[in-house]
Amino acid sequence: MAKRIIAFCLLLLLSCTVVQAEPESRWKWYYSSERVGMYFDTQTLHYDASKRAADVWTKNLNVNGEKIREVHKFLFLEEGDVANVQYVDYRNGYPSVHNVTKLYVQQVAPDSPNEALANGIANYLNVKPMYPGGENRWKWIGATDTYSLYLATDCGKYYPEKDWYAVWIKKVYLNGHAYKGRYYCRFSKNQIATRYGRPRNPIPESDDEKIYNAAKELQAMGKSI
């Protein structure tokens, strides 16, 4: 992945088109929380259509409209990945620059700020979004006394080199808190795993089995990004 990012950086320097906008419309809103509003910079946005990859700066504003952070990101719409390469934090209007020495590639969760950023860029450039989305994205696949379990129906991805089919799941607890995670299923060997866990066989009536069966059904329906 690091080689792919380095190659992408070189390609941007050599051949990518800079997407420019008028100064007054430079920053486009893409996400808000209770404390922060997030925007991306259209004036320095680079997009490589052949790789479906974007080089973009974002900024966060607090509730008073003050800039508190800017982040330089690489977004890979085809892979569903993101990497932050530089941070600029602001205190009392003064910037503090932090360069990332070792890039960490994150997988973009559905309904996350990074997906909203990818969608904002896709809408702005009129290109295919990272994930299809839609009202029926989350399919209920089970529940316990403390949470309900859902699977995202539009984010399945097959990795042929490792024979893994990856899906996103969500646990919604009774207090409203939600947890999202990615699971990998190898149907040829009846295995399931998380990103950093070892492959295991699903235990009957466990969350693993529910996720495995739902993922298998999803792949059978041809649901892959």
PDB file of C-alpha atoms in Angstrom:
ATOM      1  CA  MET A   1       0.000   0.000   0.000  1.00  0.00           C
ATOM      2  CA  ALA A   2       2.881   2.388   0.800  1.00  0.00           C
ATOM      3  CA  LYS A   3       4.299   1.856  -2.702  1.00  0.00           C
ATOM      4  CA  ARG A   4       0.881   2.605  -4.166  1.00  0.00           C
ATOM      5  CA  ILE A   5       0.717   5.900  -2.235  1.00  0.00           C
ATOM      6  CA  ILE A   6       4.236   6.898  -3.312  1.00  0.00           C
ATOM      7  CA  ALA A   7       3.402   6.124  -6.943  1.00  0.00           C
ATOM      8  CA  PHE A   8       0.199   8.106  -6.618  1.00  0.00           C
ATOM      9  CA  CYS A   9       2.113  11.119  -5.241  1.00  0.00           C
ATOM     10  CA  LEU A  10       4.556  11.041  -8.155  1.00  0.00           C
ATOM     11  CA  LEU A  11       1.720  10.734 -10.644  1.00  0.00           C
ATOM     12  CA  LEU A  12       0.020  13.767  -9.135  1.00  0.00           C
ATOM     13  CA  LEU A  13       3.163  15.832  -9.492  1.00  0.00           C
ATOM     14  CA  LEU A  14       3.620  14.805 -13.118  1.00  0.00           C
ATOM     15  CA  SER A  15       0.231  14.527 -14.723  1.00  0.00           C
ATOM     16  CA  CYS A  16      -2.870  15.139 -12.647  1.00  0.00           C
ATOM     17  CA  THR A  17      -5.257  17.947 -13.336  1.00  0.00           C
ATOM     18  CA  VAL A  18      -5.791  20.585 -10.660  1.00  0.00           C
ATOM     19  CA  VAL A  19      -9.471  21.227 -10.122  1.00  0.00           C
ATOM     20  CA  GLN A  20      -9.884  24.938  -9.485  1.00  0.00           C
ATOM     21  CA  ALA A  21     -12.790  27.010  -8.292  1.00  0.00           C
ATOM     22  CA  GLU A  22     -13.564  30.655  -7.692  1.00  0.00           C
ATOM     23  CA  PRO A  23     -12.178  32.009  -4.365  1.00  0.00           C
ATOM     24  CA  GLU A  24     -15.601  32.528  -2.833  1.00  0.00           C
ATOM     25  CA  SER A  25     -16.526  28.879  -3.365  1.00  0.00           C
ATOM     26  CA  ARG A  26     -13.133  27.429  -2.482  1.00  0.00           C
ATOM     27  CA  TRP A  27     -14.229  25.420   0.564  1.00  0.00           C
ATOM     28  CA  LYS A  28     -17.086  22.938   0.251  1.00  0.00           C
ATOM     29  CA  TRP A  29     -18.900  21.583   3.297  1.00  0.00           C
ATOM     30  CA  TYR A  30     -19.043  17.787   3.609  1.00  0.00           C
ATOM     31  CA  TYR A  31     -19.741  16.852   7.250  1.00  0.00           C
ATOM     32  CA  SER A  32     -20.771  18.296  10.618  1.00  0.00           C
ATOM     33  CA  SER A  33     -20.840  17.011  14.178  1.00  0.00           C
ATOM     34  CA  GLU A  34     -22.071  18.777  17.310  1.00  0.00           C
ATOM     35  CA  ARG A  35     -18.727  20.535  17.700  1.00  0.00           C
ATOM     36  CA  VAL A  36     -17.076  20.649  14.285  1.00  0.00           C
ATOM     37  CA  GLY A  37     -17.909  21.544  10.689  1.00  0.00           C
ATOM     38  CA  MET A  38     -15.721  19.965   7.988  1.00  0.00           C
ATOM     39  CA  TYR A  39     -14.879  21.315   4.527  1.00  0.00           C
ATOM     40  CA  PHE A  40     -12.654  20.334   1.597  1.00  0.00           C
ATOM     41  CA  ASP A  41     -10.595  22.669  -0.574  1.00  0.00           C
ATOM     42  CA  THR A  42     -11.642  22.661  -4.220  1.00  0.00           C
ATOM     43  CA  GLN A  43      -8.824  24.975  -5.280  1.00  0.00           C
ATOM     44  CA  THR A  44      -5.997  22.525  -4.488  1.00  0.00           C
ATOM     45  CA  LEU A  45      -7.946  19.330  -5.159  1.00  0.00           C
ATOM     46  CA  HIS A  46      -6.211  16.839  -7.456  1.00  0.00           C
ATOM     47  CA  TYR A  47      -8.001  13.822  -8.881  1.00  0.00           C
ATOM     48  CA  ASP A  48      -6.566  10.925 -10.877  1.00  0.00           C
ATOM     49  CA  ALA A  49      -9.498   9.429 -12.778  1.00  0.00           C
ATOM     50  CA  SER A  50      -7.552   6.333 -13.883  1.00  0.00           C
ATOM     51  CA  LYS A  51      -6.840   5.372 -10.260  1.00  0.00           C
ATOM     52  CA  ARG A  52      -9.981   6.971  -8.764  1.00  0.00           C
ATOM     53  CA  ALA A  53      -7.725   8.670  -6.243  1.00  0.00           C
ATOM     54  CA  ALA A  54      -7.906  12.167  -4.770  1.00  0.00           C
ATOM     55  CA  ASP A  55      -5.321  14.406  -3.129  1.00  0.00           C
ATOM     56  CA  VAL A  56      -7.249  16.834  -0.938  1.00  0.00           C
ATOM     57  CA  TRP A  57      -6.938  19.299   1.933  1.00  0.00           C
ATOM     58  CA  THR A  58      -9.696  19.544   4.526  1.00  0.00           C
ATOM     59  CA  LYS A  59     -10.335  21.986   7.343  1.00  0.00           C
ATOM     60  CA  ASN A  60     -12.328  21.802  10.567  1.00  0.00           C
ATOM     61  CA  LEU A  61     -14.137  24.799  12.041  1.00  0.00           C
ATOM     62  CA  ASN A  62     -15.445  24.948  15.603  1.00  0.00           C
ATOM     63  CA  VAL A  63     -18.910  26.213  16.574  1.00  0.00           C
ATOM     64  CA  ASN A  64     -17.563  29.788  16.520  1.00  0.00           C
ATOM     65  CA  GLY A  65     -16.386  29.418  12.932  1.00  0.00           C
ATOM     66  CA  GLU A  66     -12.716  29.354  13.966  1.00  0.00           C
ATOM     67  CA  LYS A  67     -10.273  27.135  12.102  1.00  0.00           C
ATOM     68  CA  ILE A  68      -8.909  24.466  14.419  1.00  0.00           C
ATOM     69  CA  ARG A  69      -7.329  21.934  12.053  1.00  0.00           C
ATOM     70  CA  GLU A  70      -6.384  21.283   8.437  1.00  0.00           C
ATOM     71  CA  VAL A  71      -5.526  17.827   7.148  1.00  0.00           C
ATOM     72  CA  HIS A  72      -3.868  16.745   3.906  1.00  0.00           C
ATOM     73  CA  LYS A  73      -5.372  13.416   2.769  1.00  0.00           C
ATOM     74  CA  PHE A  74      -5.121  10.841   0.028  1.00  0.00           C
ATOM     75  CA  LEU A  75      -8.442   9.165  -0.734  1.00  0.00           C
ATOM     76  CA  PHE A  76      -8.679   5.969  -2.781  1.00  0.00           C
ATOM     77  CA  LEU A  77     -12.291   5.740  -3.917  1.00  0.00           C
ATOM     78  CA  GLU A  78     -11.882   2.393  -5.660  1.00  0.00           C
ATOM     79  CA  GLU A  79     -10.254   0.672  -2.688  1.00  0.00           C
ATOM     80  CA  GLY A  80     -12.228   2.429   0.043  1.00  0.00           C
ATOM     81  CA  ASP A  81      -9.033   3.643   1.743  1.00  0.00           C
ATOM     82  CA  VAL A  82      -7.704   6.911   3.145  1.00  0.00           C
ATOM     83  CA  ALA A  83      -4.285   8.074   4.375  1.00  0.00           C
ATOM     84  CA  ASN A  84      -3.502  11.297   6.243  1.00  0.00           C
ATOM     85  CA  VAL A  85      -0.147  12.782   5.260  1.00  0.00           C
ATOM     86  CA  GLN A  86      -0.038  16.116   7.092  1.00  0.00           C
ATOM     87  CA  TYR A  87      -1.843  17.884   9.953  1.00  0.00           C
ATOM     88  CA  VAL A  88      -1.954  21.584  10.765  1.00  0.00           C
ATOM     89  CA  ASP A  89      -3.424  22.399  14.183  1.00  0.00           C
ATOM     90  CA  TYR A  90      -4.393  25.946  15.121  1.00  0.00           C
ATOM     91  CA  ARG A  91      -4.275  27.511  18.581  1.00  0.00           C
ATOM     92  CA  ASN A  92      -5.280  31.148  18.885  1.00  0.00           C
ATOM     93  CA  GLY A  93      -4.891  31.377  15.128  1.00  0.00           C
ATOM     94  CA  TYR A  94      -1.298  30.104  15.067  1.00  0.00           C
ATOM     95  CA  PRO A  95      -0.527  26.976  13.018  1.00  0.00           C
ATOM     96  CA  SER A  96       1.452  23.982  14.205  1.00  0.00           C
ATOM     97  CA  VAL A  97       2.482  21.659  11.369  1.00  0.00           C
ATOM     98  CA  HIS A  98       2.835  17.901  11.864  1.00  0.00           C
ATOM     99  CA  ASN A  99       4.179  15.781   9.006  1.00  0.00           C
ATOM    100  CA  VAL A 100       3.340  12.096   9.028  1.00  0.00           C
ATOM    101  CA  THR A 101       6.570  10.099   8.925  1.00  0.00           C
ATOM    102  CA  LYS A 102       4.914   6.705   8.484  1.00  0.00           C
ATOM    103  CA  LEU A 103       1.712   6.595   6.491  1.00  0.00           C
ATOM    104  CA  TYR A 104      -1.139   4.639   7.999  1.00  0.00           C
ATOM    105  CA  VAL A 105      -3.788   3.523   5.535  1.00  0.00           C
ATOM    106  CA  GLN A 106      -7.280   3.379   7.043  1.00  0.00           C
ATOM    107  CA  GLN A 107     -10.291   1.650   5.613  1.00  0.00           C
ATOM    108  CA  VAL A 108     -13.186   4.047   5.199  1.00  0.00           C
ATOM    109  CA  ALA A 109     -16.236   2.983   7.176  1.00  0.00           C
ATOM    110  CA  PRO A 110     -19.717   3.563   5.742  1.00  0.00           C
ATOM    111  CA  ASP A 111     -21.504   6.622   7.181  1.00  0.00           C
ATOM    112  CA  SER A 112     -18.192   8.056   8.429  1.00  0.00           C
ATOM    113  CA  PRO A 113     -16.746  11.563   7.917  1.00  0.00           C
ATOM    114  CA  ASN A 114     -14.241  10.162   5.417  1.00  0.00           C
ATOM    115  CA  GLU A 115     -17.032   8.596   3.366  1.00  0.00           C
ATOM    116  CA  ALA A 116     -18.847  11.930   3.464  1.00  0.00           C
ATOM    117  CA  LEU A 117     -15.647  13.551   2.186  1.00  0.00           C
ATOM    118  CA  ALA A 118     -15.363  10.988  -0.627  1.00  0.00           C
ATOM    119  CA  ASN A 119     -19.002  11.589  -1.548  1.00  0.00           C
ATOM    120  CA  GLY A 120     -18.522  15.352  -1.466  1.00  0.00           C
ATOM    121  CA  ILE A 121     -15.584  15.101  -3.849  1.00  0.00           C
ATOM    122  CA  ALA A 122     -17.459  12.648  -6.100  1.00  0.00           C
ATOM    123  CA  ASN A 123     -20.457  14.981  -6.270  1.00  0.00           C
ATOM    124  CA  TYR A 124     -18.241  17.964  -6.972  1.00  0.00           C
ATOM    125  CA  LEU A 125     -16.406  16.174  -9.801  1.00  0.00           C
ATOM    126  CA  ASN A 126     -19.456  14.209 -11.002  1.00  0.00           C
ATOM    127  CA  VAL A 127     -17.718  10.843 -10.641  1.00  0.00           C
ATOM    128  CA  LYS A 128     -18.717   7.502  -9.124  1.00  0.00           C
ATOM    129  CA  PRO A 129     -18.842   7.587  -5.291  1.00  0.00           C
ATOM    130  CA  MET A 130     -16.741   5.377  -3.047  1.00  0.00           C
ATOM    131  CA  TYR A 131     -19.777   3.296  -1.985  1.00  0.00           C
ATOM    132  CA  PRO A 132     -23.250   3.231  -3.564  1.00  0.00           C
ATOM    133  CA  GLY A 133     -25.037   4.069  -0.280  1.00  0.00           C
ATOM    134  CA  GLY A 134     -28.823   4.301  -0.177  1.00  0.00           C
ATOM    135  CA  GLU A 135     -31.666   4.123   2.312  1.00  0.00           C
ATOM    136  CA  ASN A 136     -31.476   0.334   2.741  1.00  0.00           C
ATOM    137  CA  ARG A 137     -27.720   0.204   3.329  1.00  0.00           C
ATOM    138  CA  TRP A 138     -27.839  -1.575   6.703  1.00  0.00           C
ATOM    139  CA  LYS A 139     -29.406  -5.035   6.890  1.00  0.00           C
ATOM    140  CA  TRP A 140     -30.388  -6.396  10.307  1.00  0.00           C
ATOM    141  CA  ILE A 141     -28.809  -9.827  10.848  1.00  0.00           C
ATOM    142  CA  GLY A 142     -29.255 -10.476  14.568  1.00  0.00           C
ATOM    143  CA  ALA A 143     -29.474  -9.119  18.098  1.00  0.00           C
ATOM    144  CA  THR A 144     -28.539  -9.792  21.719  1.00  0.00           C
ATOM    145  CA  ASP A 145     -29.816  -8.333  24.981  1.00  0.00           C
ATOM    146  CA  THR A 146     -27.463  -5.373  24.570  1.00  0.00           C
ATOM    147  CA  TYR A 147     -27.123  -4.625  20.850  1.00  0.00           C
ATOM    148  CA  SER A 148     -28.493  -5.169  17.346  1.00  0.00           C
ATOM    149  CA  LEU A 149     -26.191  -6.373  14.575  1.00  0.00           C
ATOM    150  CA  TYR A 150     -26.290  -5.038  11.009  1.00  0.00           C
ATOM    151  CA  LEU A 151     -24.351  -5.622   7.790  1.00  0.00           C
ATOM    152  CA  ALA A 152     -23.742  -2.971   5.118  1.00  0.00           C
ATOM    153  CA  THR A 153     -25.199  -4.243   1.848  1.00  0.00           C
ATOM    154  CA  ASP A 154     -23.254  -1.880  -0.451  1.00  0.00           C
ATOM    155  CA  CYS A 155     -19.663  -2.216   0.797  1.00  0.00           C
ATOM    156  CA  GLY A 156     -18.749  -5.838   0.099  1.00  0.00           C
ATOM    157  CA  LYS A 157     -15.375  -6.205  -1.596  1.00  0.00           C
ATOM    158  CA  TYR A 158     -13.591  -9.305  -2.877  1.00  0.00           C
ATOM    159  CA  TYR A 159      -9.792  -9.604  -2.714  1.00  0.00           C
ATOM    160  CA  PRO A 160      -8.911 -12.419  -5.157  1.00  0.00           C
ATOM    161  CA  GLU A 161      -5.216 -12.503  -4.241  1.00  0.00           C
ATOM    162  CA  LYS A 162      -6.137 -13.683  -0.723  1.00  0.00           C
ATOM    163  CA  ASP A 163      -9.592 -15.101  -1.455  1.00  0.00           C
ATOM    164  CA  TRP A 164     -11.194 -12.830   1.144  1.00  0.00           C
ATOM    165  CA  TYR A 165     -14.605 -11.227   0.871  1.00  0.00           C
ATOM    166  CA  ALA A 166     -14.719  -8.165   3.133  1.00  0.00           C
ATOM    167  CA  VAL A 167     -17.846  -6.614   4.666  1.00  0.00           C
ATOM    168  CA  TRP A 168     -18.663  -3.834   7.115  1.00  0.00           C
ATOM    169  CA  ILE A 169     -20.820  -4.513  10.155  1.00  0.00           C
ATOM    170  CA  LYS A 170     -22.401  -2.271  12.762  1.00  0.00           C
ATOM    171  CA  LYS A 171     -23.445  -2.951  16.353  1.00  0.00           C
ATOM    172  CA  VAL A 172     -26.030  -0.532  17.743  1.00  0.00           C
ATOM    173  CA  TYR A 173     -26.279  -0.677  21.529  1.00  0.00           C
ATOM    174  CA  LEU A 174     -29.333   0.111  23.652  1.00  0.00           C
ATOM    175  CA  ASN A 175     -27.854   3.470  24.686  1.00  0.00           C
ATOM    176  CA  GLY A 176     -27.571   4.487  21.032  1.00  0.00           C
ATOM    177  CA  HIS A 177     -23.812   4.017  20.784  1.00  0.00           C
ATOM    178  CA  ALA A 178     -22.691   2.358  17.550  1.00  0.00           C
ATOM    179  CA  TYR A 179     -19.567   0.373  16.745  1.00  0.00           C
ATOM    180  CA  LYS A 180     -18.431  -0.410  13.180  1.00  0.00           C
ATOM    181  CA  GLY A 181     -15.936  -3.022  12.107  1.00  0.00           C
ATOM    182  CA  ARG A 182     -14.722  -4.867   9.040  1.00  0.00           C
ATOM    183  CA  TYR A 183     -14.788  -8.634   8.704  1.00  0.00           C
ATOM    184  CA  TYR A 184     -13.152 -10.904   6.136  1.00  0.00           C
ATOM    185  CA  CYS A 185     -14.709 -14.180   5.001  1.00  0.00           C
ATOM    186  CA  ARG A 186     -12.980 -16.993   3.115  1.00  0.00           C
ATOM    187  CA  PHE A 187     -15.858 -19.147   1.965  1.00  0.00           C
ATOM    188  CA  SER A 188     -13.633 -21.829   0.412  1.00  0.00           C
ATOM    189  CA  LYS A 189     -12.293 -22.687   3.879  1.00  0.00           C
ATOM    190  CA  ASN A 190     -15.254 -21.675   6.045  1.00  0.00           C
ATOM    191  CA  GLN A 191     -13.170 -18.963   7.755  1.00  0.00           C
ATOM    192  CA  ILE A 192     -13.821 -15.504   9.138  1.00  0.00           C
ATOM    193  CA  ALA A 193     -11.407 -12.913  10.543  1.00  0.00           C
ATOM    194  CA  THR A 194     -11.027  -9.286  11.554  1.00  0.00           C
ATOM    195  CA  ARG A 195      -8.235  -7.137  10.127  1.00  0.00           C
ATOM    196  CA  TYR A 196      -5.667  -8.064  12.776  1.00  0.00           C
ATOM    197  CA  GLY A 197      -7.151 -11.353  13.987  1.00  0.00           C
ATOM    198  CA  ARG A 198      -6.368 -14.885  12.935  1.00  0.00           C
ATOM    199  CA  PRO A 199      -8.796 -16.744  10.650  1.00  0.00           C
ATOM    200  CA  ARG A 200     -11.268 -18.883  12.585  1.00  0.00           C
ATOM    201  CA  ASN A 201     -14.251 -21.109  11.932  1.00  0.00           C
ATOM    202  CA  PRO A 202     -17.592 -19.503  12.844  1.00  0.00           C
ATOM    203  CA  ILE A 203     -19.124 -20.877  16.037  1.00  0.00           C
ATOM    204  CA  PRO A 204     -22.806 -21.860  15.672  1.00  0.00           C
ATOM    205  CA  GLU A 205     -25.251 -19.079  16.641  1.00  0.00           C
ATOM    206  CA  SER A 206     -22.376 -16.616  17.195  1.00  0.00           C
ATOM    207  CA  ASP A 207     -21.956 -13.155  15.667  1.00  0.00           C
ATOM    208  CA  ASP A 208     -19.270 -14.674  13.460  1.00  0.00           C
ATOM    209  CA  GLU A 209     -21.760 -17.117  11.993  1.00  0.00           C
ATOM    210  CA  LYS A 210     -24.380 -14.416  11.427  1.00  0.00           C
ATOM    211  CA  ILE A 211     -21.851 -12.183   9.688  1.00  0.00           C
ATOM    212  CA  TYR A 212     -20.405 -15.070   7.673  1.00  0.00           C
ATOM    213  CA  ASN A 213     -23.815 -16.219   6.413  1.00  0.00           C
ATOM    214  CA  ALA A 214     -24.947 -12.687   5.580  1.00  0.00           C
ATOM    215  CA  ALA A 215     -21.679 -11.987   3.757  1.00  0.00           C
ATOM    216  CA  LYS A 216     -21.977 -15.235   1.796  1.00  0.00           C
ATOM    217  CA  GLU A 217     -25.501 -14.299   0.735  1.00  0.00           C
ATOM    218  CA  LEU A 218     -24.323 -10.831  -0.221  1.00  0.00           C
ATOM    219  CA  GLN A 219     -21.545 -12.162  -2.434  1.00  0.00           C
ATOM    220  CA  ALA A 220     -23.922 -14.668  -4.046  1.00  0.00           C
ATOM    221  CA  MET A 221     -26.072 -11.698  -5.026  1.00  0.00           C
ATOM    222  CA  GLY A 222     -23.060 -10.148  -6.743  1.00  0.00           C
ATOM    223  CA  LYS A 223     -22.756  -7.322  -4.223  1.00  0.00           C
ATOM    224  CA  SER A 224     -19.173  -6.083  -4.586  1.00  0.00           C
ATOM    225  CA  ILE A 225     -17.777  -2.599  -5.036  1.00  0.00           C
TER     226      ILE A 225
END
